[in-house]
């Protein structure tokens, strides 16, 4: 299995059957290493979206319309993909639920963050309405590995529950301002007890610029997990029997 970092929170999980994309933020992402066309050449199995913010929905609709990929998200956002965006192959889930697809299992877990669907009023003077949605993280089980993508989140005590799941790799936001920063992300690593940790959601714009090596050093000092800072385009290969 290969875990490929495409900048910001966009992760690709590549298994023999194809690729699972999480938060495919491509065209507006200054750090993304691939194009929409590059993605369309992959065998896309699924696109998983953690929440309704443009840096996470990214190019989901465009990719889904041109492929067979199943779009997976929380109920309200999934419904928006069907009703407003016209997507057909959408799976609705919610916090705490697990879904067994053909090629992998996915569980939706808590994230502490915001997210609402904004819809313009139909009349000129209508106020813009915002429908609240619930952001989430995902835990994937595939090829004998367990992978956690935290989405956008603050540090939360609920992360302790993940320590029972034997997580091989945790993708955690460290960019601060909108999510946890370095210190809280290090506490999260301690709560989660994952074998490895990869930082995400940093350096995309000045407001979330942080020193990712500082995070890696702090994890080495304080936690049992192995930190791995990936540059966009870099991958982490996992051996299925290790
Ligand atoms: Ni967000
Ligand atoms: Mn974000």
Coordinates of N, CA and C and ligand atoms in Angstrom, one line a residue:
X1 N 0.8 -1.2 0.0 CA 0.0 0.0 0.0 C 0.9 1.3 0.0
X2 N 0.4 2.2 -0.8 CA 1.1 3.5 -0.7 C 0.2 4.6 -0.3
X3 N 0.7 5.5 0.6 CA 0.0 6.6 1.1 C 0.7 7.8 0.5
X4 N 0.0 8.5 -0.4 CA 0.6 9.6 -1.2 C 0.1 10.9 -0.7
X5 N 1.0 11.9 -0.4 CA 0.6 13.2 0.1 C 0.5 14.1 -1.2
X6 N -0.6 14.8 -1.4 CA -0.8 15.7 -2.5 C -0.9 17.1 -2.0
X7 N -0.4 17.5 -0.9 CA -0.5 18.8 -0.4 C -1.8 19.1 0.4
X8 N -1.7 20.0 1.3 CA -2.8 20.4 2.2 C -3.3 19.2 2.9
X9 N -4.6 18.8 2.8 CA -5.1 17.6 3.5 C -5.4 16.5 2.5
X10 N -5.0 16.6 1.2 CA -5.3 15.7 0.2 C -4.4 14.5 0.2
X11 N -4.9 13.3 0.6 CA -4.2 12.1 0.7 C -4.8 11.1 -0.3
X12 N -3.9 10.3 -0.9 CA -4.3 9.2 -1.8 C -3.8 7.9 -1.1
X13 N -4.8 7.0 -0.9 CA -4.4 5.6 -0.4 C -4.5 4.7 -1.7
X14 N -3.3 4.2 -2.0 CA -3.2 3.4 -3.3 C -3.1 1.9 -2.9
X15 N -4.0 1.1 -3.3 CA -4.0 -0.3 -3.1 C -4.0 -1.0 -4.4
X16 N -3.9 -2.3 -4.5 CA -3.9 -3.0 -5.8 C -5.1 -2.7 -6.6
X17 N -6.3 -2.6 -6.0 CA -7.5 -2.4 -6.7 C -7.7 -1.0 -7.3
X18 N -6.9 0.0 -6.7 CA -7.1 1.4 -7.2 C -6.8 2.4 -6.1
X19 N -7.3 3.6 -6.3 CA -6.9 4.7 -5.3 C -8.2 5.2 -4.6
X20 N -8.0 5.5 -3.3 CA -9.0 6.1 -2.5 C -8.5 7.6 -2.3
X21 N -9.2 8.6 -2.7 CA -8.8 10.0 -2.4 C -9.5 10.5 -1.2
X22 N -8.8 11.2 -0.4 CA -9.4 11.9 0.7 C -9.2 13.4 0.5
X23 N -10.3 14.2 0.6 CA -10.2 15.7 0.4 C -9.4 16.1 -0.8
X24 N -9.8 15.8 -2.0 CA -9.0 16.1 -3.2 C -9.0 17.6 -3.6
X25 N -8.3 18.4 -2.9 CA -8.2 19.8 -3.2 C -7.0 20.0 -4.2
X26 N -7.4 20.3 -5.4 CA -6.4 20.3 -6.5 C -6.2 21.6 -7.1
X27 N -7.2 22.1 -7.8 CA -7.0 23.3 -8.7 C -6.7 24.6 -7.8
X28 N -7.3 24.8 -6.7 CA -7.1 26.0 -5.9 C -6.0 25.8 -4.9
X29 N -5.4 24.6 -4.9 CA -4.4 24.2 -3.9 C -3.0 24.6 -4.4
X30 N -2.4 25.6 -3.8 CA -1.0 26.0 -4.3 C 0.0 25.0 -4.1
X31 N -0.2 24.0 -3.2 CA 0.8 23.0 -2.9 C 0.6 21.7 -3.6
X32 N -0.5 21.6 -4.4 CA -0.9 20.3 -5.0 C 0.1 19.9 -6.1
X33 N 0.6 18.7 -6.1 CA 1.6 18.2 -7.1 C 1.0 17.6 -8.3
X34 N -0.4 17.4 -8.3 CA -1.0 16.7 -9.5 C -2.2 17.5 -10.0
X35 N -2.6 17.2 -11.2 CA -3.7 17.9 -11.9 C -5.0 17.0 -11.8
X36 N -6.1 17.6 -12.1 CA -7.3 16.8 -12.2 C -7.2 15.7 -13.2
X37 N -6.6 16.0 -14.4 CA -6.3 15.0 -15.4 C -5.5 13.8 -14.9
X38 N -4.5 14.2 -14.1 CA -3.6 13.1 -13.5 C -4.5 12.2 -12.7
X39 N -5.4 12.8 -11.9 CA -6.3 12.0 -11.0 C -7.3 11.1 -11.9
X40 N -7.7 11.7 -13.0 CA -8.7 10.9 -13.8 C -8.0 9.7 -14.5
X41 N -6.7 9.7 -14.6 CA -6.0 8.6 -15.1 C -5.8 7.4 -14.1
X42 N -6.1 7.7 -12.9 CA -6.0 6.7 -11.8 C -7.3 5.9 -11.8
X43 N -7.2 4.7 -11.2 CA -8.4 3.9 -11.0 C -9.0 4.3 -9.7
X44 N -10.0 5.3 -9.8 CA -10.5 5.8 -8.5 C -11.6 4.9 -8.0
X45 N -11.4 4.4 -6.8 CA -12.4 3.6 -6.1 C -13.4 4.5 -5.4
X46 N -12.9 5.4 -4.6 CA -13.7 6.3 -3.8 C -13.1 7.6 -3.5
X47 N -14.0 8.6 -3.2 CA -13.5 9.9 -2.8 C -14.2 10.2 -1.5
X48 N -13.4 10.4 -0.5 CA -14.0 10.6 0.9 C -13.8 12.1 1.3
X49 N -14.9 12.7 1.7 CA -14.8 14.2 2.0 C -15.1 14.4 3.5
X50 N -14.2 15.1 4.2 CA -14.3 15.2 5.6 C -15.3 16.3 6.0
X51 N -15.4 17.4 5.2 CA -16.4 18.4 5.6 C -16.5 19.5 4.5
X52 N -17.6 20.3 4.7 CA -17.9 21.3 3.7 C -17.1 22.5 3.9
X53 N -15.9 22.5 3.5 CA -15.0 23.7 3.3 C -14.3 23.5 2.0
X54 N -14.2 24.5 1.2 CA -13.7 24.4 -0.2 C -12.3 23.7 -0.2
X55 N -11.5 23.9 0.8 CA -10.2 23.3 0.8 C -10.2 21.8 1.1
X56 N -11.4 21.2 1.2 CA -11.6 19.8 1.5 C -12.5 19.2 0.4
X57 N -13.6 19.8 0.0 CA -14.4 19.4 -1.1 C -13.5 19.4 -2.4
X58 N -12.8 20.5 -2.5 CA -11.9 20.6 -3.7 C -12.5 20.3 -5.0
X59 N -11.9 19.3 -5.7 CA -12.4 18.9 -7.0 C -13.3 17.7 -7.0
X60 N -13.9 17.4 -5.9 CA -14.7 16.1 -5.7 C -15.7 16.0 -6.8
X61 N -16.5 17.0 -7.0 CA -17.7 16.9 -7.9 C -17.2 16.7 -9.4
X62 N -16.2 17.4 -9.8 CA -15.6 17.3 -11.1 C -15.0 15.8 -11.3
X63 N -14.3 15.3 -10.3 CA -13.8 14.0 -10.4 C -14.9 12.9 -10.5
X64 N -15.9 13.1 -9.6 CA -16.9 12.1 -9.4 C -17.8 12.0 -10.7
X65 N -18.0 13.2 -11.4 CA -18.8 13.2 -12.6 C -18.1 12.4 -13.7
X66 N -16.8 12.3 -13.7 CA -16.1 11.7 -14.8 C -15.6 10.3 -14.5
X67 N -15.9 9.8 -13.3 CA -15.4 8.5 -13.0 C -16.5 7.6 -12.3
X68 N -16.2 6.4 -12.0 CA -17.1 5.6 -11.2 C -16.9 5.7 -9.7
X69 N -16.0 6.5 -9.3 CA -15.7 6.6 -7.9 C -16.9 6.9 -7.0
X70 N -17.0 6.2 -5.9 CA -18.1 6.4 -5.0 C -17.7 7.5 -4.0
X71 N -18.6 8.5 -3.9 CA -18.3 9.6 -3.0 C -18.9 9.3 -1.6
X72 N -18.0 9.4 -0.6 CA -18.4 9.0 0.8 C -18.3 10.2 1.7
X73 N -19.4 10.6 2.4 CA -19.3 11.7 3.3 C -20.4 11.6 4.4
X74 N -20.4 12.6 5.3 CA -21.5 12.6 6.3 C -22.8 13.0 5.6
X75 N -23.9 12.6 6.2 CA -25.3 12.7 5.6 C -25.6 14.0 4.8
X76 N -25.5 15.1 5.6 CA -25.9 16.4 5.0 C -25.1 16.8 3.8
X77 N -23.8 16.5 3.9 CA -22.9 16.9 2.8 C -23.1 15.9 1.6
X78 N -23.3 14.7 1.9 CA -23.6 13.7 0.9 C -24.9 14.0 0.1
X79 N -25.9 14.5 0.9 CA -27.2 14.9 0.3 C -27.0 16.1 -0.6
X80 N -26.1 17.0 -0.2 CA -25.8 18.2 -1.0 C -25.2 17.7 -2.3
X81 N -24.3 16.7 -2.3 CA -23.6 16.2 -3.5 C -24.7 15.6 -4.5
X82 N -25.7 15.0 -3.9 CA -26.8 14.4 -4.7 C -27.7 15.5 -5.2
X83 N -28.3 16.3 -4.3 CA -29.4 17.2 -4.6 C -28.9 18.4 -5.4
X84 N -27.8 19.0 -5.0 CA -27.3 20.2 -5.6 C -26.3 20.0 -6.7
X85 N -25.4 19.0 -6.5 CA -24.3 18.8 -7.5 C -24.7 17.7 -8.5
X86 N -25.8 17.0 -8.3 CA -26.2 16.0 -9.3 C -25.3 14.7 -9.3
X87 N -24.6 14.4 -8.2 CA -23.8 13.2 -8.2 C -24.8 12.0 -7.9
X88 N -24.4 10.8 -8.5 CA -25.3 9.7 -8.3 C -24.7 8.6 -7.4
X89 N -23.4 8.4 -7.5 CA -22.8 7.3 -6.7 C -22.3 7.9 -5.4
X90 N -23.2 8.1 -4.5 CA -22.8 8.8 -3.2 C -23.3 7.9 -2.0
X91 N -22.4 7.7 -1.1 CA -22.8 6.9 0.1 C -22.8 7.9 1.3
X92 N -24.0 7.9 2.0 CA -24.2 8.7 3.1 C -23.9 8.0 4.4
X93 N -23.1 8.7 5.3 CA -22.7 8.0 6.6 C -22.9 9.1 7.7
X94 N -22.6 8.7 8.9 CA -22.4 9.7 10.0 C -21.5 9.2 11.1
X95 N -21.2 10.1 12.0 CA -20.3 9.9 13.1 C -20.6 8.5 13.8
X96 N -19.6 7.7 13.9 CA -19.7 6.5 14.7 C -20.1 5.3 13.8
X97 N -20.5 5.5 12.5 CA -20.9 4.5 11.6 C -19.7 3.9 10.8
X98 N -19.8 2.6 10.5 CA -18.8 1.9 9.7 C -19.5 1.4 8.4
X99 N -18.8 1.5 7.3 CA -19.3 1.0 6.0 C -18.3 0.1 5.4
X100 N -18.8 -1.1 5.0 CA -17.9 -2.1 4.4 C -18.1 -2.0 2.9
X101 N -17.2 -1.4 2.2 CA -17.2 -1.4 0.8 C -16.5 -2.6 0.3
X102 N -16.5 -2.7 -1.0 CA -15.9 -3.9 -1.6 C -14.4 -4.0 -1.3
X103 N -13.7 -2.9 -1.3 CA -12.2 -2.9 -1.2 C -11.7 -2.4 0.1
X104 N -12.5 -1.8 1.0 CA -12.1 -1.4 2.3 C -13.2 -1.1 3.2
X105 N -12.9 -1.0 4.5 CA -13.9 -0.6 5.5 C -13.6 0.9 5.9
X106 N -14.6 1.6 6.1 CA -14.4 3.0 6.5 C -15.3 3.4 7.7
X107 N -14.7 4.0 8.7 CA -15.5 4.4 9.9 C -15.4 5.9 10.0
X108 N -16.6 6.6 10.3 CA -16.6 8.0 10.4 C -16.4 8.4 11.9
X109 N -15.5 9.2 12.2 CA -15.2 9.6 13.6 C -15.3 11.1 13.8
X110 N -15.4 11.5 15.0 CA -15.6 12.8 15.4 C -14.5 13.8 15.0
X111 N -14.8 15.0 14.6 CA -13.8 16.0 14.4 C -14.4 17.3 15.0
X112 N -13.6 18.1 15.7 CA -14.2 19.3 16.3 C -13.8 20.5 15.4
X113 N -14.8 21.0 14.7 CA -14.5 22.0 13.6 C -15.8 22.6 13.2
X114 N -15.9 23.4 12.1 CA -17.1 24.0 11.6 C -17.4 23.5 10.2
X115 N -18.5 24.0 9.7 CA -18.8 23.6 8.3 C -20.2 23.8 8.0
X116 N -20.6 24.6 7.1 CA -22.0 24.7 6.7 C -22.2 24.9 5.3
X117 N -23.3 24.5 4.7 CA -23.5 24.6 3.3 C -24.2 26.0 3.1
X118 N -23.6 26.8 2.3 CA -24.2 28.1 2.0 C -25.0 28.1 0.8
X119 N -26.2 28.5 0.8 CA -27.0 28.6 -0.4 C -27.5 30.0 -0.7
X120 N -27.4 30.5 -1.8 CA -27.8 31.8 -2.2 C -29.4 31.8 -2.2
X121 N -30.0 32.8 -1.7 CA -31.5 32.9 -1.8 C -31.9 33.0 -3.2
X122 N -33.1 32.5 -3.5 CA -33.6 32.5 -4.9 C -33.9 34.0 -5.4
X123 N -34.5 34.8 -4.5 CA -34.9 36.1 -4.8 C -33.7 37.0 -4.5
X124 N -33.7 38.2 -5.2 CA -32.5 39.1 -5.1 C -32.2 39.5 -3.6
X125 N -33.3 39.7 -2.9 CA -33.1 40.3 -1.5 C -33.1 39.2 -0.5
X126 N -33.2 37.9 -0.9 CA -33.1 36.8 0.1 C -31.8 36.8 0.8
X127 N -31.8 36.5 2.1 CA -30.5 36.4 2.8 C -29.9 35.1 2.4
X128 N -28.6 35.0 2.4 CA -27.9 33.7 2.2 C -28.2 32.8 3.4
X129 N -28.6 31.6 3.1 CA -28.8 30.6 4.2 C -27.6 29.7 4.3
X130 N -27.3 29.4 5.5 CA -26.3 28.4 5.8 C -26.8 27.2 6.5
X131 N -26.7 26.0 6.0 CA -27.2 24.8 6.6 C -26.0 24.2 7.3
X132 N -26.1 23.9 8.6 CA -25.0 23.4 9.3 C -24.7 21.9 8.9
X133 N -23.4 21.6 8.9 CA -23.0 20.2 8.6 C -22.0 19.8 9.7
X134 N -21.8 18.5 9.8 CA -20.9 18.0 10.8 C -19.6 17.6 10.2
X135 N -18.5 18.2 10.5 CA -17.2 17.7 10.0 C -16.8 16.4 10.7
X136 N -16.0 15.6 10.0 CA -15.6 14.4 10.5 C -14.1 14.0 10.2
X137 N -13.7 12.9 10.8 CA -12.5 12.3 10.3 C -12.8 10.9 9.9
X138 N -11.9 10.1 9.3 CA -12.2 8.8 8.8 C -11.1 7.8 9.3
X139 N -11.5 6.6 9.6 CA -10.6 5.5 9.9 C -10.8 4.4 8.8
X140 N -9.8 4.2 8.1 CA -9.9 3.2 7.0 C -9.2 1.9 7.4
X141 N -9.8 0.7 7.1 CA -9.2 -0.5 7.3 C -9.0 -1.2 5.9
X142 N -7.8 -1.4 5.5 CA -7.6 -2.0 4.2 C -6.2 -2.6 4.2
X143 N -6.1 -3.7 3.4 CA -4.8 -4.4 3.3 C -4.1 -4.7 4.7
X144 N -4.9 -5.1 5.7 CA -4.3 -5.3 7.0 C -3.7 -4.1 7.7
X145 N -4.1 -2.9 7.2 CA -3.6 -1.7 7.8 C -4.8 -0.8 8.2
X146 N -4.5 0.0 9.3 CA -5.6 1.0 9.7 C -5.0 2.4 9.6
X147 N -5.7 3.2 8.8 CA -5.2 4.6 8.5 C -6.3 5.6 9.0
X148 N -5.8 6.6 9.8 CA -6.7 7.6 10.3 C -6.4 8.9 9.6
X149 N -7.4 9.5 9.0 CA -7.3 10.9 8.5 C -8.2 11.8 9.3
X150 N -7.6 12.7 10.0 CA -8.4 13.5 11.1 C -9.3 14.6 10.5
X151 N -9.1 14.9 9.2 CA -9.8 16.1 8.7 C -9.3 17.3 9.3
X152 N -10.2 18.3 9.4 CA -9.8 19.5 10.2 C -10.4 19.3 11.6
X153 N -9.5 19.4 12.6 CA -10.0 19.2 14.0 C -9.1 19.9 15.0
X154 N -9.8 20.3 16.1 CA -9.0 20.7 17.3 C -8.6 19.4 18.0
X155 N -7.8 19.5 19.0 CA -7.5 18.4 19.8 C -8.7 18.1 20.6
X156 N -9.1 16.8 20.7 CA -10.3 16.4 21.4 C -10.0 15.1 22.2
X157 N -10.6 15.1 23.4 CA -10.3 13.9 24.2 C -10.9 12.6 23.6
X158 N -11.8 12.8 22.6 CA -12.4 11.6 21.9 C -11.3 10.8 21.2
X159 N -10.2 11.5 20.9 CA -9.1 10.8 20.1 C -8.6 9.6 20.9
X160 N -8.7 9.7 22.3 CA -8.3 8.5 23.1 C -9.0 7.2 22.6
X161 N -10.2 7.4 22.2 CA -11.0 6.2 21.7 C -10.3 5.5 20.6
X162 N -9.5 6.3 19.8 CA -8.9 5.7 18.6 C -7.7 4.8 19.0
X163 N -7.2 4.9 20.2 CA -6.1 4.1 20.6 C -6.4 2.6 20.6
X164 N -7.7 2.3 20.7 CA -8.1 0.9 20.7 C -8.1 0.3 19.2
X165 N -8.0 1.2 18.3 CA -8.1 0.8 16.9 C -6.8 0.4 16.2
X166 N -5.7 0.4 17.0 CA -4.4 0.0 16.4 C -4.1 0.7 15.1
X167 N -4.0 2.0 15.2 CA -3.8 2.8 14.0 C -2.3 2.7 13.5
X168 N -2.1 2.4 12.3 CA -0.8 2.3 11.7 C -0.3 3.7 11.3
X169 N -1.1 4.5 10.7 CA -0.7 5.8 10.3 C -1.8 6.8 10.6
X170 N -1.4 7.9 11.3 CA -2.4 9.0 11.5 C -2.0 10.2 10.8
X171 N -2.9 10.8 10.0 CA -2.7 12.0 9.3 C -3.3 13.1 10.1
X172 N -2.5 14.0 10.7 CA -3.1 15.0 11.6 C -2.7 16.4 11.2
X173 N -3.8 17.3 11.3 CA -3.5 18.7 11.0 C -2.6 19.4 12.0
X174 N -1.6 20.2 11.6 CA -0.7 20.8 12.5 C -0.6 22.4 12.3
X175 N -1.3 22.9 11.3 CA -1.1 24.2 10.8 C -1.6 25.4 11.7
X176 N -2.3 25.0 12.8 CA -2.9 26.0 13.7 C -3.9 26.9 13.1
X177 N -4.3 27.9 13.7 CA -5.3 28.9 13.3 C -6.7 28.2 13.0
X178 N -6.8 27.3 12.0 CA -8.1 26.7 11.8 C -8.2 25.3 12.5
X179 N -7.1 24.8 12.9 CA -7.1 23.4 13.4 C -6.1 23.4 14.6
X180 N -5.8 22.2 15.1 CA -4.7 22.0 16.1 C -3.4 22.6 15.5
X181 N -2.6 23.1 16.4 CA -1.2 23.4 16.0 C -0.3 22.3 16.5
X182 N 1.0 22.6 16.5 CA 2.0 21.6 16.8 C 1.9 21.0 18.2
X183 N 1.7 21.8 19.2 CA 1.7 21.3 20.5 C 0.5 20.4 20.8
X184 N -0.7 20.8 20.3 CA -1.9 20.0 20.5 C -1.8 18.7 19.6
X185 N -1.3 18.8 18.4 CA -1.1 17.7 17.6 C -0.2 16.6 18.2
X186 N 0.8 17.1 19.0 CA 1.6 16.1 19.7 C 0.8 15.4 20.8
X187 N 0.0 16.2 21.5 CA -0.9 15.5 22.5 C -1.8 14.5 21.8
X188 N -2.3 14.9 20.6 CA -3.2 14.0 19.9 C -2.5 12.7 19.6
X189 N -1.2 12.8 19.2 CA -0.4 11.5 18.9 C -0.4 10.7 20.2
X190 N -0.3 11.3 21.3 CA -0.2 10.5 22.6 C -1.6 9.9 22.8
X191 N -2.7 10.6 22.5 CA -4.0 10.0 22.7 C -4.3 8.8 21.8
X192 N -3.9 9.0 20.5 CA -4.2 8.0 19.4 C -3.3 6.8 19.5
X193 N -2.1 7.0 19.9 CA -1.1 5.9 20.0 C -0.9 5.2 18.7
X194 N -0.8 6.0 17.6 CA -0.6 5.4 16.3 C 0.9 5.0 16.1
X195 N 1.2 4.1 15.2 CA 2.6 3.7 15.0 C 3.4 4.8 14.3
X196 N 2.7 5.5 13.3 CA 3.3 6.6 12.6 C 2.4 7.8 12.6
X197 N 3.0 9.0 12.3 CA 2.1 10.1 12.2 C 2.7 11.0 11.1
X198 N 1.8 11.5 10.2 CA 2.1 12.4 9.1 C 1.4 13.7 9.2
X199 N 2.1 14.8 9.3 CA 1.4 16.1 9.4 C 0.7 16.6 8.1
X200 N -0.5 17.2 8.2 CA -1.2 17.7 7.1 C -1.7 19.1 7.5
X201 N -2.3 19.8 6.5 CA -3.0 21.1 6.7 C -2.0 22.1 7.3
X202 N -0.9 22.3 6.6 CA 0.1 23.3 7.0 C 0.8 23.8 5.8
X203 N 1.3 25.1 5.9 CA 2.1 25.7 4.8 C 1.4 25.9 3.5
X204 N 0.1 25.7 3.4 CA -0.6 25.9 2.2 C -0.7 27.5 1.9
X205 N -1.0 28.2 2.9 CA -1.0 29.7 2.9 C -0.2 30.2 4.1
X206 N 0.2 31.5 4.1 CA 0.9 32.1 5.2 C 0.2 31.8 6.6
X207 N -1.1 31.9 6.6 CA -1.8 31.8 7.9 C -1.6 30.5 8.6
X208 N -1.3 29.4 7.8 CA -1.0 28.1 8.5 C 0.4 27.6 8.2
X209 N 1.3 28.6 8.1 CA 2.7 28.2 8.0 C 3.3 27.8 9.4
X210 N 3.8 26.6 9.5 CA 4.4 26.2 10.8 C 5.7 25.4 10.4
X211 N 6.5 25.2 11.4 CA 7.7 24.4 11.2 C 7.4 22.9 11.4
X212 N 7.2 22.2 10.3 CA 6.8 20.8 10.4 C 7.9 19.9 11.0
X213 N 9.2 20.4 10.8 CA 10.3 19.6 11.4 C 10.3 19.7 13.0
X214 N 9.8 20.9 13.4 CA 9.6 21.1 14.9 C 8.6 20.0 15.4
X215 N 7.5 19.9 14.6 CA 6.5 18.9 15.0 C 7.2 17.5 15.1
X216 N 7.9 17.1 14.0 CA 8.6 15.8 14.0 C 9.5 15.6 15.2
X217 N 10.3 16.6 15.5 CA 11.2 16.5 16.6 C 10.5 16.3 17.9
X218 N 9.4 17.1 18.1 CA 8.6 17.0 19.3 C 8.0 15.6 19.5
X219 N 7.5 15.1 18.4 CA 6.9 13.7 18.4 C 7.9 12.7 18.8
X220 N 9.1 12.8 18.2 CA 10.2 11.9 18.6 C 10.6 11.9 20.0
X221 N 10.5 13.1 20.6 CA 10.9 13.4 22.0 C 9.8 12.9 22.9
X222 N 8.6 13.1 22.6 CA 7.5 13.0 23.6 C 6.6 11.8 23.3
X223 N 6.5 11.2 22.1 CA 5.6 10.2 21.8 C 6.3 8.9 21.3
X224 N 5.5 7.8 21.2 CA 6.1 6.6 20.7 C 6.0 6.5 19.2
X225 N 5.2 7.3 18.6 CA 5.0 7.2 17.1 C 6.2 7.7 16.3
X226 N 6.4 7.1 15.1 CA 7.4 7.6 14.2 C 6.8 8.7 13.3
X227 N 7.4 9.9 13.4 CA 6.8 11.0 12.6 C 7.4 10.9 11.1
X228 N 6.6 11.3 10.2 CA 7.1 11.4 8.8 C 6.6 12.6 8.1
X229 N 7.4 13.6 7.8 CA 6.9 14.8 7.1 C 7.1 14.5 5.6
X230 N 6.0 14.5 4.9 CA 6.0 14.3 3.5 C 5.9 15.6 2.7
X231 N 6.6 15.8 1.6 CA 6.4 16.9 0.7 C 5.4 16.5 -0.3
X232 N 4.6 17.5 -0.8 CA 3.6 17.1 -1.8 C 4.3 16.2 -2.9
X233 N 3.6 15.1 -3.2 CA 4.2 14.2 -4.2 C 4.9 13.0 -3.6
X234 N 5.3 13.2 -2.3 CA 6.0 12.1 -1.7 C 5.1 11.0 -1.1
X235 N 5.6 9.8 -1.0 CA 4.7 8.8 -0.5 C 5.3 8.0 0.7
X236 N 4.5 7.3 1.4 CA 4.9 6.4 2.5 C 4.4 5.1 2.1
X237 N 5.3 4.1 1.9 CA 5.0 2.8 1.5 C 4.8 1.9 2.7
X238 N 3.7 1.1 2.8 CA 3.5 0.3 3.9 C 3.5 -1.2 3.4
X239 N 4.3 -2.0 4.1 CA 4.3 -3.4 3.7 C 3.2 -4.1 4.4
X240 N 2.4 -4.9 3.7 CA 1.2 -5.4 4.4 C 1.5 -6.4 5.5
X241 N 2.7 -7.0 5.6 CA 2.9 -7.9 6.7 C 3.7 -7.3 7.8
X242 N 4.1 -6.0 7.7 CA 4.9 -5.4 8.8 C 4.0 -4.7 9.8
Ligands
LIG1 NI1 -12.2 23.3 7.4
LIG2 MN1 -9.3 23.1 6.1

